[in-house]
């Protein structure tokens, strides 16, 4: 018989690691359910139970927490998954006794030699590319959902890295794709940038190690990085890594 049920909002390395560590630490004393939005076709297998698909907004999530008898929610969604972060905070507020922690890895910081152009969103990021040399190749590491923002940059060749090829109709006219899932190693990034003669990078300030090699390669090649700032930080309890999230769980369970 399981005693405590923990919902992990996943879609990140942290979510995967949390499920692994909670199951190895607590065994059957804690049941984990890792939730995926279902955006990518193939998902990494997780330890413990899993579910796929949206909950149906705040109400749907609140009712899931109640019917599934969830005690703890660990929000390990990507730093740019702003909607689900807002939804879970509101849902947890409406259900008595459920505890929530957000796991938010630290942002990347510009280092000596970096040329970062900061953008508040994808439209601003596209604006930063105005005046770029015609036919230069810009590497888009922004996922597949917001590529339409670059449709107005007609003279630029884009190389976009995506997990699944995009289905979206509106895309920049000169775009090619490379399909890949992190982590991305330094040597492979160096080779990619050299092969495509990348002149600039556009990325989200996701933080973490798995996608940071491109920043080092941009530094080495002295090319600019258009860095999209994170959306708002949740106001509730936040920790910066998996270890601290596990400490939080331990403390909550011993109350
Ligand atoms: P979002 O805009 O914050 O959320 C949109 C909707 O997707 C939510 O309202 C919710 O639908 C559903 N959803 C999101 N995460 C979910 C989860 N873990 N389990 C169940 N439903 C979820 O999210 P997003 O930016 O599209 O990201 C979707 C997923 O991809 C997240 O799990 C995130 O960790 C992962 N991811 C995102 C990025 C990124 O750059 N945004 C990068 C890498 C991975 P309902 O309202 O119906 O509940």
PDB file of N, CA and C in Angstrom, residues 80-158:
ATOM      1  N   UNK A  80      10.853  27.888 -19.098  1.00  0.00           N
ATOM      2  CA  UNK A  80       9.995  28.699 -19.977  1.00  0.00           C
ATOM      3  C   UNK A  80       8.557  28.171 -20.042  1.00  0.00           C
ATOM      4  N   UNK A  81       8.238  27.140 -19.304  1.00  0.00           N
ATOM      5  CA  UNK A  81       6.870  26.616 -19.291  1.00  0.00           C
ATOM      6  C   UNK A  81       6.064  27.420 -18.263  1.00  0.00           C
ATOM      7  N   UNK A  82       5.725  28.653 -18.641  1.00  0.00           N
ATOM      8  CA  UNK A  82       5.154  29.612 -17.678  1.00  0.00           C
ATOM      9  C   UNK A  82       3.702  29.309 -17.332  1.00  0.00           C
ATOM     10  N   UNK A  83       2.950  28.814 -18.307  1.00  0.00           N
ATOM     11  CA  UNK A  83       1.518  28.591 -18.066  1.00  0.00           C
ATOM     12  C   UNK A  83       1.275  27.511 -17.016  1.00  0.00           C
ATOM     13  N   UNK A  84       1.973  26.401 -17.166  1.00  0.00           N
ATOM     14  CA  UNK A  84       1.760  25.293 -16.220  1.00  0.00           C
ATOM     15  C   UNK A  84       2.248  25.692 -14.817  1.00  0.00           C
ATOM     16  N   UNK A  85       3.261  26.535 -14.757  1.00  0.00           N
ATOM     17  CA  UNK A  85       3.738  26.998 -13.440  1.00  0.00           C
ATOM     18  C   UNK A  85       2.655  27.836 -12.744  1.00  0.00           C
ATOM     19  N   UNK A  86       2.039  28.715 -13.526  1.00  0.00           N
ATOM     20  CA  UNK A  86       0.939  29.527 -12.955  1.00  0.00           C
ATOM     21  C   UNK A  86      -0.220  28.627 -12.563  1.00  0.00           C
ATOM     22  N   UNK A  87      -0.560  27.691 -13.459  1.00  0.00           N
ATOM     23  CA  UNK A  87      -1.709  26.814 -13.200  1.00  0.00           C
ATOM     24  C   UNK A  87      -1.518  25.996 -11.931  1.00  0.00           C
ATOM     25  N   UNK A  88      -0.334  25.438 -11.774  1.00  0.00           N
ATOM     26  CA  UNK A  88      -0.149  24.540 -10.622  1.00  0.00           C
ATOM     27  C   UNK A  88      -0.166  25.331  -9.319  1.00  0.00           C
ATOM     28  N   UNK A  89       0.369  26.551  -9.348  1.00  0.00           N
ATOM     29  CA  UNK A  89       0.349  27.379  -8.129  1.00  0.00           C
ATOM     30  C   UNK A  89      -1.099  27.651  -7.726  1.00  0.00           C
ATOM     31  N   UNK A  90      -1.928  27.993  -8.709  1.00  0.00           N
ATOM     32  CA  UNK A  90      -3.329  28.300  -8.408  1.00  0.00           C
ATOM     33  C   UNK A  90      -4.096  27.043  -7.993  1.00  0.00           C
ATOM     34  N   UNK A  91      -3.839  25.947  -8.674  1.00  0.00           N
ATOM     35  CA  UNK A  91      -4.547  24.696  -8.342  1.00  0.00           C
ATOM     36  C   UNK A  91      -4.218  24.245  -6.923  1.00  0.00           C
ATOM     37  N   UNK A  92      -2.949  24.319  -6.565  1.00  0.00           N
ATOM     38  CA  UNK A  92      -2.532  23.873  -5.223  1.00  0.00           C
ATOM     39  C   UNK A  92      -3.152  24.759  -4.143  1.00  0.00           C
ATOM     40  N   UNK A  93      -3.271  26.056  -4.447  1.00  0.00           N
ATOM     41  CA  UNK A  93      -3.902  26.965  -3.471  1.00  0.00           C
ATOM     42  C   UNK A  93      -5.352  26.563  -3.187  1.00  0.00           C
ATOM     43  N   UNK A  94      -5.988  25.944  -4.177  1.00  0.00           N
ATOM     44  CA  UNK A  94      -7.412  25.637  -4.012  1.00  0.00           C
ATOM     45  C   UNK A  94      -7.665  24.248  -3.410  1.00  0.00           C
ATOM     46  N   UNK A  95      -6.618  23.486  -3.201  1.00  0.00           N
ATOM     47  CA  UNK A  95      -6.810  22.131  -2.645  1.00  0.00           C
ATOM     48  C   UNK A  95      -6.067  22.055  -1.309  1.00  0.00           C
ATOM     49  N   UNK A  96      -6.799  21.755  -0.287  1.00  0.00           N
ATOM     50  CA  UNK A  96      -6.188  21.784   1.050  1.00  0.00           C
ATOM     51  C   UNK A  96      -5.148  20.675   1.224  1.00  0.00           C
ATOM     52  N   UNK A  97      -4.043  21.038   1.848  1.00  0.00           N
ATOM     53  CA  UNK A  97      -3.072  20.023   2.272  1.00  0.00           C
ATOM     54  C   UNK A  97      -2.033  19.631   1.237  1.00  0.00           C
ATOM     55  N   UNK A  98      -2.145  20.140   0.001  1.00  0.00           N
ATOM     56  CA  UNK A  98      -1.144  19.768  -1.013  1.00  0.00           C
ATOM     57  C   UNK A  98       0.012  20.762  -0.949  1.00  0.00           C
ATOM     58  N   UNK A  99       1.240  20.228  -0.977  1.00  0.00           N
ATOM     59  CA  UNK A  99       2.433  21.080  -0.888  1.00  0.00           C
ATOM     60  C   UNK A  99       3.120  21.135  -2.253  1.00  0.00           C
ATOM     61  N   UNK A 100       3.644  22.322  -2.575  1.00  0.00           N
ATOM     62  CA  UNK A 100       4.228  22.535  -3.912  1.00  0.00           C
ATOM     63  C   UNK A 100       5.637  23.118  -3.818  1.00  0.00           C
ATOM     64  N   UNK A 101       6.524  22.581  -4.646  1.00  0.00           N
ATOM     65  CA  UNK A 101       7.840  23.201  -4.819  1.00  0.00           C
ATOM     66  C   UNK A 101       8.125  23.316  -6.317  1.00  0.00           C
ATOM     67  N   UNK A 102       8.741  24.436  -6.698  1.00  0.00           N
ATOM     68  CA  UNK A 102       9.188  24.607  -8.086  1.00  0.00           C
ATOM     69  C   UNK A 102      10.700  24.359  -8.116  1.00  0.00           C
ATOM     70  N   UNK A 103      11.127  23.578  -9.094  1.00  0.00           N
ATOM     71  CA  UNK A 103      12.567  23.342  -9.262  1.00  0.00           C
ATOM     72  C   UNK A 103      13.017  24.183 -10.457  1.00  0.00           C
ATOM     73  N   UNK A 104      13.783  25.213 -10.174  1.00  0.00           N
ATOM     74  CA  UNK A 104      14.190  26.156 -11.222  1.00  0.00           C
ATOM     75  C   UNK A 104      15.703  26.266 -11.257  1.00  0.00           C
ATOM     76  N   UNK A 105      16.294  25.663 -12.268  1.00  0.00           N
ATOM     77  CA  UNK A 105      17.762  25.719 -12.347  1.00  0.00           C
ATOM     78  C   UNK A 105      18.219  27.171 -12.579  1.00  0.00           C
ATOM     79  N   UNK A 106      19.428  27.529 -12.089  1.00  0.00           N
ATOM     80  CA  UNK A 106      19.900  28.913 -12.265  1.00  0.00           C
ATOM     81  C   UNK A 106      20.035  29.298 -13.731  1.00  0.00           C
ATOM     82  N   UNK A 107      19.858  30.580 -13.979  1.00  0.00           N
ATOM     83  CA  UNK A 107      20.015  31.091 -15.350  1.00  0.00           C
ATOM     84  C   UNK A 107      21.488  31.057 -15.748  1.00  0.00           C
ATOM     85  N   UNK A 108      21.738  31.003 -17.053  1.00  0.00           N
ATOM     86  CA  UNK A 108      23.099  31.207 -17.535  1.00  0.00           C
ATOM     87  C   UNK A 108      23.460  32.684 -17.356  1.00  0.00           C
ATOM     88  N   UNK A 109      24.729  32.923 -17.079  1.00  0.00           N
ATOM     89  CA  UNK A 109      25.225  34.296 -16.948  1.00  0.00           C
ATOM     90  C   UNK A 109      26.250  34.545 -18.054  1.00  0.00           C
ATOM     91  N   UNK A 110      26.241  35.756 -18.604  1.00  0.00           N
ATOM     92  CA  UNK A 110      27.237  36.091 -19.625  1.00  0.00           C
ATOM     93  C   UNK A 110      28.627  36.076 -18.998  1.00  0.00           C
ATOM     94  N   UNK A 111      29.589  35.566 -19.731  1.00  0.00           N
ATOM     95  CA  UNK A 111      30.971  35.531 -19.259  1.00  0.00           C
ATOM     96  C   UNK A 111      31.831  36.465 -20.104  1.00  0.00           C
ATOM     97  N   UNK A 112      33.056  36.687 -19.619  1.00  0.00           N
ATOM     98  CA  UNK A 112      33.967  37.546 -20.366  1.00  0.00           C
ATOM     99  C   UNK A 112      34.105  37.013 -21.793  1.00  0.00           C
ATOM    100  N   UNK A 113      33.989  37.888 -22.750  1.00  0.00           N
ATOM    101  CA  UNK A 113      34.118  37.471 -24.151  1.00  0.00           C
ATOM    102  C   UNK A 113      32.771  37.207 -24.813  1.00  0.00           C
ATOM    103  N   UNK A 114      31.713  37.121 -24.022  1.00  0.00           N
ATOM    104  CA  UNK A 114      30.389  36.887 -24.608  1.00  0.00           C
ATOM    105  C   UNK A 114      29.818  38.181 -25.181  1.00  0.00           C
ATOM    106  N   UNK A 115      29.128  38.048 -26.303  1.00  0.00           N
ATOM    107  CA  UNK A 115      28.369  39.190 -26.833  1.00  0.00           C
ATOM    108  C   UNK A 115      26.899  38.783 -26.844  1.00  0.00           C
ATOM    109  N   UNK A 116      26.207  39.126 -25.773  1.00  0.00           N
ATOM    110  CA  UNK A 116      24.795  38.750 -25.659  1.00  0.00           C
ATOM    111  C   UNK A 116      23.909  39.950 -25.981  1.00  0.00           C
ATOM    112  N   UNK A 117      22.889  39.697 -26.771  1.00  0.00           N
ATOM    113  CA  UNK A 117      21.846  40.700 -27.006  1.00  0.00           C
ATOM    114  C   UNK A 117      20.621  40.167 -26.280  1.00  0.00           C
ATOM    115  N   UNK A 118      20.138  40.904 -25.291  1.00  0.00           N
ATOM    116  CA  UNK A 118      19.035  40.392 -24.481  1.00  0.00           C
ATOM    117  C   UNK A 118      17.695  40.729 -25.113  1.00  0.00           C
ATOM    118  N   UNK A 119      16.814  39.740 -25.116  1.00  0.00           N
ATOM    119  CA  UNK A 119      15.470  39.925 -25.694  1.00  0.00           C
ATOM    120  C   UNK A 119      14.428  39.468 -24.674  1.00  0.00           C
ATOM    121  N   UNK A 120      13.306  40.201 -24.635  1.00  0.00           N
ATOM    122  CA  UNK A 120      12.251  39.870 -23.677  1.00  0.00           C
ATOM    123  C   UNK A 120      11.366  38.727 -24.142  1.00  0.00           C
ATOM    124  N   UNK A 121      11.302  38.552 -25.442  1.00  0.00           N
ATOM    125  CA  UNK A 121      10.505  37.445 -25.996  1.00  0.00           C
ATOM    126  C   UNK A 121      11.019  37.147 -27.404  1.00  0.00           C
ATOM    127  N   UNK A 122      10.335  36.226 -28.085  1.00  0.00           N
ATOM    128  CA  UNK A 122      10.833  35.768 -29.381  1.00  0.00           C
ATOM    129  C   UNK A 122      10.720  36.870 -30.446  1.00  0.00           C
ATOM    130  N   UNK A 123       9.681  37.720 -30.337  1.00  0.00           N
ATOM    131  CA  UNK A 123       9.533  38.813 -31.301  1.00  0.00           C
ATOM    132  C   UNK A 123      10.712  39.774 -31.170  1.00  0.00           C
ATOM    133  N   UNK A 124      11.083  40.074 -29.942  1.00  0.00           N
ATOM    134  CA  UNK A 124      12.251  40.954 -29.734  1.00  0.00           C
ATOM    135  C   UNK A 124      13.528  40.282 -30.219  1.00  0.00           C
ATOM    136  N   UNK A 125      13.608  38.977 -30.033  1.00  0.00           N
ATOM    137  CA  UNK A 125      14.800  38.241 -30.488  1.00  0.00           C
ATOM    138  C   UNK A 125      14.937  38.384 -32.003  1.00  0.00           C
ATOM    139  N   UNK A 126      13.799  38.249 -32.713  1.00  0.00           N
ATOM    140  CA  UNK A 126      13.817  38.391 -34.171  1.00  0.00           C
ATOM    141  C   UNK A 126      14.245  39.812 -34.552  1.00  0.00           C
ATOM    142  N   UNK A 127      13.753  40.797 -33.783  1.00  0.00           N
ATOM    143  CA  UNK A 127      14.101  42.190 -34.040  1.00  0.00           C
ATOM    144  C   UNK A 127      15.616  42.408 -33.905  1.00  0.00           C
ATOM    145  N   UNK A 128      16.235  41.712 -32.963  1.00  0.00           N
ATOM    146  CA  UNK A 128      17.694  41.847 -32.750  1.00  0.00           C
ATOM    147  C   UNK A 128      18.491  41.423 -33.983  1.00  0.00           C
ATOM    148  N   UNK A 129      17.856  40.642 -34.866  1.00  0.00           N
ATOM    149  CA  UNK A 129      18.582  40.149 -36.042  1.00  0.00           C
ATOM    150  C   UNK A 129      18.520  41.122 -37.216  1.00  0.00           C
ATOM    151  N   UNK A 130      17.751  42.223 -37.049  1.00  0.00           N
ATOM    152  CA  UNK A 130      17.700  43.246 -38.103  1.00  0.00           C
ATOM    153  C   UNK A 130      19.108  43.717 -38.409  1.00  0.00           C
ATOM    154  N   UNK A 131      19.424  43.816 -39.674  1.00  0.00           N
ATOM    155  CA  UNK A 131      20.741  44.342 -40.035  1.00  0.00           C
ATOM    156  C   UNK A 131      21.801  43.260 -40.121  1.00  0.00           C
ATOM    157  N   UNK A 132      21.423  42.021 -39.830  1.00  0.00           N
ATOM    158  CA  UNK A 132      22.406  40.944 -39.980  1.00  0.00           C
ATOM    159  C   UNK A 132      22.737  40.764 -41.455  1.00  0.00           C
ATOM    160  N   UNK A 133      23.986  40.392 -41.727  1.00  0.00           N
ATOM    161  CA  UNK A 133      24.415  40.264 -43.120  1.00  0.00           C
ATOM    162  C   UNK A 133      23.519  39.285 -43.870  1.00  0.00           C
ATOM    163  N   UNK A 134      23.176  39.685 -45.094  1.00  0.00           N
ATOM    164  CA  UNK A 134      22.318  38.854 -45.946  1.00  0.00           C
ATOM    165  C   UNK A 134      22.939  37.467 -46.100  1.00  0.00           C
ATOM    166  N   UNK A 135      22.090  36.470 -46.052  1.00  0.00           N
ATOM    167  CA  UNK A 135      22.498  35.071 -46.245  1.00  0.00           C
ATOM    168  C   UNK A 135      23.418  34.516 -45.164  1.00  0.00           C
ATOM    169  N   UNK A 136      23.593  35.245 -44.073  1.00  0.00           N
ATOM    170  CA  UNK A 136      24.356  34.623 -42.988  1.00  0.00           C
ATOM    171  C   UNK A 136      23.445  33.602 -42.292  1.00  0.00           C
ATOM    172  N   UNK A 137      24.059  32.605 -41.683  1.00  0.00           N
ATOM    173  CA  UNK A 137      23.265  31.533 -41.070  1.00  0.00           C
ATOM    174  C   UNK A 137      23.158  31.742 -39.570  1.00  0.00           C
ATOM    175  N   UNK A 138      21.924  31.795 -39.100  1.00  0.00           N
ATOM    176  CA  UNK A 138      21.655  31.986 -37.671  1.00  0.00           C
ATOM    177  C   UNK A 138      21.097  30.682 -37.108  1.00  0.00           C
ATOM    178  N   UNK A 139      21.661  30.268 -36.016  1.00  0.00           N
ATOM    179  CA  UNK A 139      21.261  29.017 -35.372  1.00  0.00           C
ATOM    180  C   UNK A 139      20.144  29.307 -34.374  1.00  0.00           C
ATOM    181  N   UNK A 140      18.991  28.679 -34.574  1.00  0.00           N
ATOM    182  CA  UNK A 140      17.855  28.859 -33.667  1.00  0.00           C
ATOM    183  C   UNK A 140      17.752  27.652 -32.740  1.00  0.00           C
ATOM    184  N   UNK A 141      17.996  27.887 -31.462  1.00  0.00           N
ATOM    185  CA  UNK A 141      17.847  26.813 -30.465  1.00  0.00           C
ATOM    186  C   UNK A 141      16.734  27.250 -29.518  1.00  0.00           C
ATOM    187  N   UNK A 142      15.533  27.373 -30.087  1.00  0.00           N
ATOM    188  CA  UNK A 142      14.413  27.946 -29.324  1.00  0.00           C
ATOM    189  C   UNK A 142      13.210  27.008 -29.290  1.00  0.00           C
ATOM    190  N   UNK A 143      13.400  25.757 -29.710  1.00  0.00           N
ATOM    191  CA  UNK A 143      12.260  24.855 -29.820  1.00  0.00           C
ATOM    192  C   UNK A 143      11.530  25.094 -31.130  1.00  0.00           C
ATOM    193  N   UNK A 144      10.381  24.445 -31.280  1.00  0.00           N
ATOM    194  CA  UNK A 144       9.717  24.526 -32.591  1.00  0.00           C
ATOM    195  C   UNK A 144       8.471  25.397 -32.599  1.00  0.00           C
ATOM    196  N   UNK A 145       7.960  25.742 -31.384  1.00  0.00           N
ATOM    197  CA  UNK A 145       6.639  26.366 -31.347  1.00  0.00           C
ATOM    198  C   UNK A 145       6.629  27.847 -31.722  1.00  0.00           C
ATOM    199  N   UNK A 146       7.786  28.502 -31.586  1.00  0.00           N
ATOM    200  CA  UNK A 146       7.795  29.957 -31.795  1.00  0.00           C
ATOM    201  C   UNK A 146       8.640  30.379 -32.993  1.00  0.00           C
ATOM    202  N   UNK A 147       8.834  29.464 -33.932  1.00  0.00           N
ATOM    203  CA  UNK A 147       9.677  29.778 -35.088  1.00  0.00           C
ATOM    204  C   UNK A 147       9.047  30.835 -35.986  1.00  0.00           C
ATOM    205  N   UNK A 148       7.718  30.931 -35.945  1.00  0.00           N
ATOM    206  CA  UNK A 148       7.022  31.913 -36.788  1.00  0.00           C
ATOM    207  C   UNK A 148       7.486  33.339 -36.489  1.00  0.00           C
ATOM    208  N   UNK A 149       7.984  33.579 -35.290  1.00  0.00           N
ATOM    209  CA  UNK A 149       8.447  34.923 -34.927  1.00  0.00           C
ATOM    210  C   UNK A 149       9.562  35.411 -35.859  1.00  0.00           C
ATOM    211  N   UNK A 150      10.239  34.465 -36.530  1.00  0.00           N
ATOM    212  CA  UNK A 150      11.372  34.840 -37.377  1.00  0.00           C
ATOM    213  C   UNK A 150      10.990  34.935 -38.860  1.00  0.00           C
ATOM    214  N   UNK A 151       9.683  34.861 -39.126  1.00  0.00           N
ATOM    215  CA  UNK A 151       9.206  34.883 -40.519  1.00  0.00           C
ATOM    216  C   UNK A 151       9.550  36.178 -41.241  1.00  0.00           C
ATOM    217  N   UNK A 152       9.664  37.260 -40.490  1.00  0.00           N
ATOM    218  CA  UNK A 152       9.958  38.547 -41.119  1.00  0.00           C
ATOM    219  C   UNK A 152      11.430  38.744 -41.464  1.00  0.00           C
ATOM    220  N   UNK A 153      12.284  37.814 -41.071  1.00  0.00           N
ATOM    221  CA  UNK A 153      13.738  37.968 -41.309  1.00  0.00           C
ATOM    222  C   UNK A 153      14.095  37.295 -42.628  1.00  0.00           C
ATOM    223  N   UNK A 154      13.571  37.846 -43.729  1.00  0.00           N
ATOM    224  CA  UNK A 154      13.645  37.172 -45.027  1.00  0.00           C
ATOM    225  C   UNK A 154      15.035  36.923 -45.569  1.00  0.00           C
ATOM    226  N   UNK A 155      16.009  37.756 -45.192  1.00  0.00           N
ATOM    227  CA  UNK A 155      17.325  37.615 -45.825  1.00  0.00           C
ATOM    228  C   UNK A 155      18.249  36.654 -45.082  1.00  0.00           C
ATOM    229  N   UNK A 156      17.778  36.140 -43.967  1.00  0.00           N
ATOM    230  CA  UNK A 156      18.644  35.294 -43.131  1.00  0.00           C
ATOM    231  C   UNK A 156      18.348  33.823 -43.384  1.00  0.00           C
ATOM    232  N   UNK A 157      19.402  33.029 -43.447  1.00  0.00           N
ATOM    233  CA  UNK A 157      19.245  31.567 -43.485  1.00  0.00           C
ATOM    234  C   UNK A 157      19.214  31.076 -42.046  1.00  0.00           C
ATOM    235  N   UNK A 158      18.177  30.321 -41.701  1.00  0.00           N
ATOM    236  CA  UNK A 158      18.102  29.790 -40.345  1.00  0.00           C
ATOM    237  C   UNK A 158      18.395  28.296 -40.344  1.00  0.00           C
TER     238      UNK A 158
END
